[in-house]
Amino acid sequence: MTVAAHKETLSFQAEVSQVLNLVIRSLYSNKEIFLRELISNASDAAEKLRFEALTDDALYEGDALLRIRVSYDADARTVIIADNGIGMSRQEVNDTIGTIASSGTKKFLESLTGDASKDNVLIGQFGVGFYSAFIVADKITLTTRRAGLGAEHGVRWESEGKGDYSIETVEKAQRGTEVTLHLREDESEFLAGYRLRNIISKFSDHIALPIEMLEELYGEDKDKKEPQWEQVNRGTALWQRNKAEIEDEEYNEFYKHIAHDFEAPLLHIHNRVEGNNEYSALLYVPGRAPYDMWDRDPKHGVKLYVRRVFIMDEAEKLMPHYLRFIKGVVDSDDLPLNVSREILQHNKKIDSIRTANTKRVLGELEKLAANDAEKYTRFWKEFGKALKEGPVEDHANREKIAGLLRFASTQGDEQSVSLDAYIERMKEGQEKIYYITAETLAAAKHSPHLEVFKKKGIEVLLMTDRVDEWLMSHLHDYKEKSFQSVAKGELDLGQIGGEEEKQAQEKAAEAHKDLLKRVKDGLGDSVKEVRVSSRLTESPVCLVVEEHDMSANLARVLKQIGQDAPLPKPILEINAEHPLVQRLEGEKDGTRFNELAKILFDQALLAEGGQLDDPAGFVHRLNKLMLSMAG
Ligand code: ADP
Ligand code: MG
């Protein structure tokens, strides 16, 4: 016993003290949220116990009435939050309270801005909820015992939040956790029943188990009666209640609890489904992308409940991956309570819940886009990149998702053009949706491939997110209009080009046949073909690939992420009208001709953001050319 009981004083992880100071500073104006955070933890602990008890009834220790109790002691200047949930072992206290749970602590510190209003949000996302208690307390004593362990396995943890904490083994008869806040001198306002009740009903009314406080007795009663515990919150699961009776504020507070977010969500979607697969779903689009959205295993997605019992977090089967930012609760009446992740993999009911939820989310986003452009823009900024994975992942909803996408275009740098708006603006006779992919917006905007489109006033979508290449390799058409990369294949402007232009081009090809052959011979294997371009109006040359080849941009992106993709062999297109090309055509000296052709080829590669195989050779040839001009 002596070994286990020994009292240790341990240092917080280096980052914890830093985070603590930040939390205190930036949340001070909102200090009452400490109570929400501690109640939120108590509620989680109750749900964990209920879940574990499904397979081990003994964990209840004869007391299955789960509840949270909040009390205060004006003389001792303490506020106490006690639960009879799962509790913690000594190891768990060390792991969860002495460390900041998320592995992202470092990332978190780096992302802080110093601007309190922004940092508040970040702090919430990183799950430092417990530490918010140090805003009002200069010492916290936490006593806990894990359900199922004997009374001698209690643990007392204590800290003044200044870099270290002590931990010792104590007796604790009652399972669960009791957090005692020793209030700072200025925080006496929390030593009042009405104040605490107010905060609870403001922030924690939706908590689905009773939150109890001792009744306040006045006058004679005070001496005669023993105060009783009374429930001060509503205590029913929010998602079970009638939509019409729920205030936005309540939806928002519930969101903050389940999503561990400090900021209100962008929108909520609440449904009750009857029939042979009965369930309730309360889903949220957060106001901001969670910091771990691009991690392999993002946390806190949609939680699964079965008949009000919490079953699991992050039930990835409930939402497709491209909607992984959706938070919320699904509560099924029909699944078995012992449902496991394995069962979820192949469950028809789950599949149909997922299909329906996906439709609902996409439908709500459509509505948002139609009715509230400003909010939709905010949504797009946060989640657009994830949504772009949708057409690849979710075939059934491809058209619907495509309608939600937004792009930059030759008409504006912001990602704000929908495909419908594009189609609306298409030129008379235009049949295709034109786009270009590039690494940066500047590279896209100034690409030679756009010249003829600019001249003719045809809009081109500018795609510069990495995911765009992937998206476009799966999205072939929208509303019966096919997509066409402006850097691929023979340029076909359909009806806009007109018969005359076509003929003029054929003529030009014929007229410059000799030139094309000489260039091809000079460049040899580095090009697949040399031909007269109809894309160019200002630049002398550009490179394109065949319709079904991988785009040069994609090959470069793959290279950057370490996948060596063979670069597709390009086709060199020549602007026969350009003075440089005419100059080339007039060059009689074979060696000089080849050098000039090589320079033109290299500059075409540079113009589209490519890398030269032999940059020094290019510079050398260019210098030679400049010298010959000077002479
Ligand atoms: P979060 O709730 O986002 O995980 P917190 O800082 O609020 O972050 O809590 C950290 C962890 O401490 C919790 O995940 C939980 O493991 C543990 N914890 C906190 N309060 C309790 C409690 N009342 N009962 C059991 N475990 C708790
Ligand atoms: Mg918490």
XYZ file of C-alpha atoms in Angstrom, residues 56-393:
338
model
C -20.120 -5.144 -16.686
C -23.025 -4.258 -14.477
C -20.859 -4.416 -11.351
C -19.329 -1.059 -12.260
C -22.465 0.624 -10.958
C -21.573 -0.609 -7.463
C -25.288 -0.764 -6.719
C -25.919 2.859 -7.667
C -27.055 3.338 -11.252
C -28.589 6.791 -10.764
C -26.047 8.954 -12.459
C -25.990 12.637 -11.603
C -23.802 15.685 -11.185
C -23.786 17.763 -8.015
C -22.658 21.347 -7.759
C -22.189 22.955 -4.357
C -20.266 25.740 -2.691
C -18.916 26.626 0.706
C -18.839 30.356 1.328
C -16.586 30.041 4.377
C -14.024 27.818 2.728
C -14.411 29.819 -0.525
C -14.806 26.684 -2.608
C -17.042 25.526 -5.437
C -17.352 21.765 -5.834
C -18.439 19.791 -8.873
C -18.984 16.106 -8.126
C -20.055 13.276 -10.385
C -20.602 9.554 -9.932
C -19.329 8.693 -13.376
C -16.474 6.475 -14.464
C -13.754 8.226 -12.410
C -10.033 7.905 -13.060
C -7.186 5.667 -11.957
C -3.899 7.203 -10.843
C -2.433 6.501 -14.243
C -5.374 8.134 -15.990
C -5.083 11.248 -13.875
C -1.429 11.550 -14.797
C -2.160 10.949 -18.444
C -5.147 13.217 -18.876
C -4.873 15.973 -16.301
C -1.086 16.342 -16.167
C -0.807 16.412 -19.926
C -2.862 18.227 -22.429
C -4.560 15.296 -24.005
C -4.235 16.199 -27.609
C -1.004 15.489 -29.362
C -1.493 18.800 -31.089
C -0.329 20.956 -28.167
C 2.675 22.222 -30.044
C 0.667 22.910 -33.148
C -1.801 24.667 -30.909
C 0.751 26.993 -29.362
C 2.074 27.879 -32.762
C -1.363 28.669 -34.055
C -2.172 31.152 -31.287
C -2.383 34.693 -32.497
C -2.304 36.737 -29.313
C -5.706 38.109 -30.270
C -7.974 36.895 -27.473
C -11.113 36.641 -29.556
C -9.394 34.321 -32.011
C -7.453 32.400 -29.400
C -10.591 31.577 -27.426
C -11.761 29.497 -30.298
C -8.476 27.669 -30.619
C -8.304 26.955 -26.942
C -11.690 25.289 -27.107
C -10.717 23.159 -30.039
C -7.656 21.837 -28.310
C -9.530 20.385 -25.398
C -8.045 22.310 -22.530
C -11.481 22.468 -20.953
C -10.429 21.312 -17.508
C -7.802 23.995 -17.208
C -10.358 26.721 -17.675
C -11.071 26.243 -13.964
C -7.834 28.075 -13.211
C -9.442 31.246 -14.491
C -11.361 31.491 -11.252
C -9.383 29.185 -8.951
C -5.875 29.556 -7.616
C -5.881 25.971 -6.451
C -7.771 22.921 -7.664
C -8.161 19.700 -5.753
C -9.471 16.769 -7.723
C -10.392 13.563 -5.957
C -11.419 10.613 -8.022
C -11.866 6.877 -8.031
C -12.414 4.675 -11.006
C -15.616 2.637 -10.994
C -14.967 -0.980 -10.081
C -11.746 -0.365 -8.126
C -11.809 -0.604 -4.329
C -12.172 2.484 -2.121
C -8.437 2.401 -1.386
C -7.725 3.260 -5.022
C -8.869 6.830 -4.736
C -6.538 9.500 -6.100
C -6.054 13.074 -5.007
C -4.542 15.493 -7.471
C -3.799 19.053 -6.516
C -2.288 22.000 -8.273
C -2.017 25.741 -8.139
C -1.593 25.773 -11.886
C 1.952 27.042 -11.682
C 3.973 24.312 -13.308
C 3.583 21.352 -11.012
C 0.970 19.214 -9.349
C 0.904 16.655 -6.601
C -0.749 13.292 -6.758
C -1.384 10.748 -4.006
C -3.490 7.701 -3.360
C -6.336 8.207 -0.896
C -9.483 6.472 0.313
C -12.584 7.359 -1.634
C -15.786 5.467 -0.909
C -17.881 6.988 -3.688
C -16.786 6.263 -7.270
C -16.447 9.191 -9.659
C -14.775 12.551 -9.545
C -15.018 15.553 -7.288
C -13.388 18.784 -8.361
C -12.907 21.433 -5.676
C -12.073 24.925 -6.838
C -10.420 27.194 -4.290
C -11.575 30.508 -5.626
C -9.267 33.416 -6.244
C -9.850 36.430 -4.069
C -11.820 38.428 -6.657
C -14.117 35.603 -7.588
C -16.534 35.605 -4.666
C -19.447 36.103 -7.040
C -19.467 32.348 -7.581
C -20.166 31.718 -3.906
C -23.880 32.242 -4.480
C -26.531 29.679 -5.333
C -28.483 31.858 -7.748
C -25.338 32.728 -9.706
C -24.346 29.096 -10.124
C -27.912 28.091 -11.055
C -27.996 30.819 -13.648
C -24.815 29.655 -15.262
C -26.032 26.076 -15.293
C -29.296 26.915 -16.982
C -27.537 29.157 -19.441
C -24.849 26.704 -20.503
C -25.750 23.242 -19.301
C -29.503 22.882 -19.465
C -29.167 20.334 -22.287
C -26.962 17.969 -20.287
C -28.911 14.733 -20.340
C -28.473 13.788 -16.721
C -29.608 15.605 -13.601
C -27.450 18.430 -12.329
C -28.332 18.927 -8.680
C -27.776 21.718 -6.203
C -28.789 21.986 -2.565
C -31.975 23.941 -2.100
C -31.478 27.409 -0.653
C -33.250 27.883 2.657
C -34.133 31.242 4.116
C -35.376 32.595 7.446
C -36.679 30.030 9.894
C -36.297 27.162 7.459
C -32.622 27.677 7.515
C -32.376 26.505 11.107
C -35.131 23.926 11.013
C -34.661 22.051 7.772
C -31.957 19.992 6.171
C -31.550 21.315 2.593
C -32.365 18.704 -0.078
C -30.694 18.174 -3.418
C -32.830 19.423 -6.255
C -32.448 19.211 -9.992
C -31.626 22.544 -11.618
C -31.424 21.618 -15.300
C -33.982 20.166 -17.660
C -32.024 16.945 -17.935
C -33.459 15.479 -21.112
C -31.427 14.754 -24.219
C -31.732 17.801 -26.450
C -32.084 15.747 -29.627
C -35.130 13.970 -28.206
C -37.021 17.181 -27.756
C -39.387 18.789 -30.194
C -37.607 21.036 -32.676
C -40.157 23.765 -32.344
C -39.414 24.177 -28.655
C -35.645 24.435 -28.871
C -33.979 27.822 -28.950
C -30.930 28.464 -31.102
C -28.991 29.197 -27.938
C -29.720 25.709 -26.661
C -28.612 24.150 -29.914
C -25.431 26.187 -29.736
C -24.584 25.275 -26.165
C -25.155 21.622 -26.880
C -22.852 21.902 -29.852
C -20.101 23.402 -27.725
C -20.399 20.497 -25.315
C -20.236 17.681 -27.846
C -17.803 19.294 -30.248
C -15.504 20.645 -27.523
C -15.647 23.930 -29.371
C -15.985 27.381 -27.856
C -17.522 28.954 -30.888
C -21.102 28.660 -32.116
C -21.757 26.386 -35.099
C -22.623 27.640 -38.569
C -25.847 25.666 -38.735
C -27.668 22.727 -37.221
C -29.821 20.022 -38.783
C -32.253 18.251 -36.499
C -34.393 15.301 -37.578
C -36.475 12.573 -36.092
C -37.098 9.580 -38.356
C -39.924 7.115 -37.688
C -40.669 3.818 -39.397
C -38.687 0.616 -39.480
C -35.406 2.368 -38.753
C -36.135 4.877 -36.048
C -33.570 7.394 -34.980
C -32.912 11.025 -34.174
C -30.095 12.952 -35.728
C -28.777 16.317 -34.622
C -25.944 17.411 -36.874
C -23.877 20.575 -36.955
C -21.644 22.343 -39.411
C -18.999 24.006 -37.197
C -18.116 27.649 -37.609
C -14.500 26.799 -38.215
C -12.532 23.874 -39.556
C -11.301 21.729 -36.681
C -7.524 21.857 -36.357
C -7.287 18.136 -37.007
C -9.409 18.051 -40.150
C -6.383 17.013 -42.204
C -5.032 14.534 -39.679
C -5.357 10.881 -40.408
C -7.863 10.360 -37.601
C -9.854 13.484 -36.871
C -11.558 13.536 -33.450
C -15.059 14.288 -32.281
C -17.167 13.558 -35.337
C -20.654 12.197 -35.030
C -21.407 10.340 -31.817
C -23.543 7.254 -31.827
C -26.144 6.677 -29.125
C -28.512 3.764 -28.839
C -31.688 4.589 -26.949
C -30.026 7.519 -25.135
C -26.943 5.487 -24.172
C -23.699 6.836 -25.534
C -22.001 4.100 -27.569
C -19.074 5.638 -29.374
C -17.368 8.778 -30.518
C -16.114 9.400 -33.998
C -18.368 6.815 -35.540
C -16.879 7.319 -38.981
C -19.510 5.060 -40.495
C -22.137 7.695 -39.839
C -20.726 10.255 -42.254
C -18.693 9.966 -45.433
C -15.089 11.063 -45.134
C -15.520 14.243 -47.139
C -18.062 15.407 -44.535
C -15.777 14.529 -41.625
C -16.112 18.043 -40.220
C -19.775 17.454 -39.365
C -20.356 17.088 -35.617
C -23.363 15.799 -33.828
C -25.338 12.927 -32.472
C -27.223 10.025 -33.974
C -29.450 8.188 -31.513
C -30.860 4.940 -32.834
C -33.867 3.163 -31.378
C -33.239 0.015 -33.370
C -29.572 -0.918 -33.081
C -28.518 -3.395 -30.393
C -26.853 -1.842 -27.350
C -23.820 -4.047 -27.757
C -23.102 -2.685 -31.216
C -19.374 -2.626 -31.986
C -17.296 -0.950 -34.661
C -17.163 -4.280 -36.482
C -20.924 -4.586 -36.528
C -21.215 -1.015 -37.789
C -19.103 -1.885 -40.805
C -21.813 -4.054 -42.284
C -25.038 -2.791 -40.901
C -27.919 -1.937 -43.195
C -29.500 0.398 -40.689
C -26.275 2.342 -40.292
C -25.870 2.513 -44.051
C -29.313 3.943 -44.493
C -28.759 6.453 -41.669
C -25.574 7.535 -43.344
C -27.197 7.895 -46.740
C -30.030 9.949 -45.317
C -27.734 12.147 -43.214
C -25.496 12.818 -46.176
C -28.495 13.896 -48.245
C -29.690 16.145 -45.429
C -26.338 17.844 -45.005
C -25.950 18.411 -48.747
C -29.516 19.674 -48.937
C -28.956 22.145 -46.111
C -25.780 23.368 -47.759
C -27.699 23.926 -50.984
C -30.221 25.968 -49.074
C -27.494 27.934 -47.364
C -25.822 28.675 -50.695
C -29.108 29.848 -52.140
C -30.257 31.938 -49.184
C -27.208 33.246 -47.396
C -24.269 33.873 -49.676
C -22.172 35.448 -46.945
C -22.488 32.445 -44.660
C -21.887 30.081 -47.540
C -18.670 31.899 -48.362
C -17.567 31.383 -44.775
C -18.472 27.737 -45.053
C -16.553 27.374 -48.293
C -13.406 28.978 -46.892
C -13.341 26.522 -44.005
C -14.520 23.317 -45.632
C -14.318 23.738 -49.403
C -11.184 21.631 -49.759
C -12.798 18.741 -47.930
C -15.958 19.009 -49.990
C -13.883 18.765 -53.153
C -13.124 15.176 -52.163
C -16.840 14.483 -52.413
C -17.322 13.836 -56.127
C -14.510 11.276 -55.954
C -15.775 9.485 -52.864
